[in-house]
């Protein structure tokens, strides 16, 4: 067992870094809770067709990156490579569309993709995901985008950028598709890329290989071929974002890595992360519910990588989540003092104060080292002589001041002191 390590492309998040991870996760989700989005838990694995039909047969996610396996009943299951398709499956299965619309949901959890591990990109990662389902309204698109921006602002991030475009809809995509297919037919593409183009030619625009990108300079762009209604929708989204004080960069070549996007599409980049600069993104997906066998209702949402946002926080040198692990630490010396310590720690925790004590047979010197490592602002030392006198020693670790406090007043004294 001594040679076991985490699988390639996976990693462990451990204290004290885990405090920063939690702080980033909770800060990203706070704007969603304030906006009335409800929390959802979905399985970490789904029937494979949820992703093949939802994410898209032509995507790298489906063709190359999914962890798919047969269970003991012979059913094909897949570890979720993203969270939206599974959440939409739950929306359909539980008929949430029968209630008031839009249905506003958020979730957070692990996702898995088999890809080459590199800086800031792993095979196991954590995403915050949100969706607003059932209403096609440019103001709702703007709300979704603005909530993502707010999460980054609340973290203190300043060096991030919002890319924005429109990928059209069923009224204009077919005509644009014909133009793009005709353009791609003239290019020098390998057979695999041509097969991908037959399924969804937009995917070719997302190809990162230099030899492909070099041939796309004059490729037609969807944003130049929007229908009147889709153009009006996009104009309204941008006006609402302006009203909300959200700045963006027009990105007419932006193609997200999943097939279900229509109309408003966006991505968040951070300039301190090098080549792998994306920290999140999303868009509208008005055909996803129908593709999964549900009602033909609209939807919009985004996913933000917690791990990647933490890298952005570190790149800007922000001190997120670096707070003391506990506020109060109790050092007992002797069996009777240990009983008092256990009771006092439990009382403090019940009152909402983070507290801890020393475990094992340690002397005063070792116990005080543990107290110091805990980061507590106040330490209570109770020795045998203190018990005889009916007191405990309360020390303020910030000032070094120490005073004797009657045992019956220790709880109230510490509770009042840690808040100062």
PDB file of C-alpha atoms in Angstrom, residues 167 171-182 201-202 205 219-226 252 255:
ATOM      1  CA  UNK A 167     -24.055  31.640 -32.055  1.00  0.00           C
ATOM      2  CA  UNK A 171     -33.692  30.559 -37.797  1.00  0.00           C
ATOM      3  CA  UNK A 172     -30.205  31.438 -39.054  1.00  0.00           C
ATOM      4  CA  UNK A 173     -27.816  28.586 -38.225  1.00  0.00           C
ATOM      5  CA  UNK A 174     -28.826  26.387 -41.238  1.00  0.00           C
ATOM      6  CA  UNK A 175     -27.963  29.095 -43.780  1.00  0.00           C
ATOM      7  CA  UNK A 176     -24.734  29.919 -41.983  1.00  0.00           C
ATOM      8  CA  UNK A 177     -23.891  26.216 -41.792  1.00  0.00           C
ATOM      9  CA  UNK A 178     -24.094  25.984 -45.588  1.00  0.00           C
ATOM     10  CA  UNK A 179     -21.700  28.907 -45.961  1.00  0.00           C
ATOM     11  CA  UNK A 180     -19.238  27.444 -43.482  1.00  0.00           C
ATOM     12  CA  UNK A 181     -19.367  23.947 -44.986  1.00  0.00           C
ATOM     13  CA  UNK A 182     -18.662  25.372 -48.453  1.00  0.00           C
ATOM     14  CA  UNK A 201     -18.807  22.470 -38.785  1.00  0.00           C
ATOM     15  CA  UNK A 202     -18.610  25.047 -35.968  1.00  0.00           C
ATOM     16  CA  UNK A 205     -13.473  26.903 -35.731  1.00  0.00           C
ATOM     17  CA  UNK A 219     -13.974  31.924 -42.567  1.00  0.00           C
ATOM     18  CA  UNK A 220     -17.549  33.277 -42.364  1.00  0.00           C
ATOM     19  CA  UNK A 221     -18.616  34.195 -38.828  1.00  0.00           C
ATOM     20  CA  UNK A 222     -21.972  33.422 -37.278  1.00  0.00           C
ATOM     21  CA  UNK A 223     -22.313  36.888 -35.759  1.00  0.00           C
ATOM     22  CA  UNK A 224     -22.299  38.358 -39.297  1.00  0.00           C
ATOM     23  CA  UNK A 225     -25.222  36.168 -40.369  1.00  0.00           C
ATOM     24  CA  UNK A 226     -27.707  36.485 -37.510  1.00  0.00           C
ATOM     25  CA  UNK A 252     -16.923  36.574 -33.012  1.00  0.00           C
ATOM     26  CA  UNK A 255     -16.985  28.556 -30.065  1.00  0.00           C
TER      27      UNK A 255
END
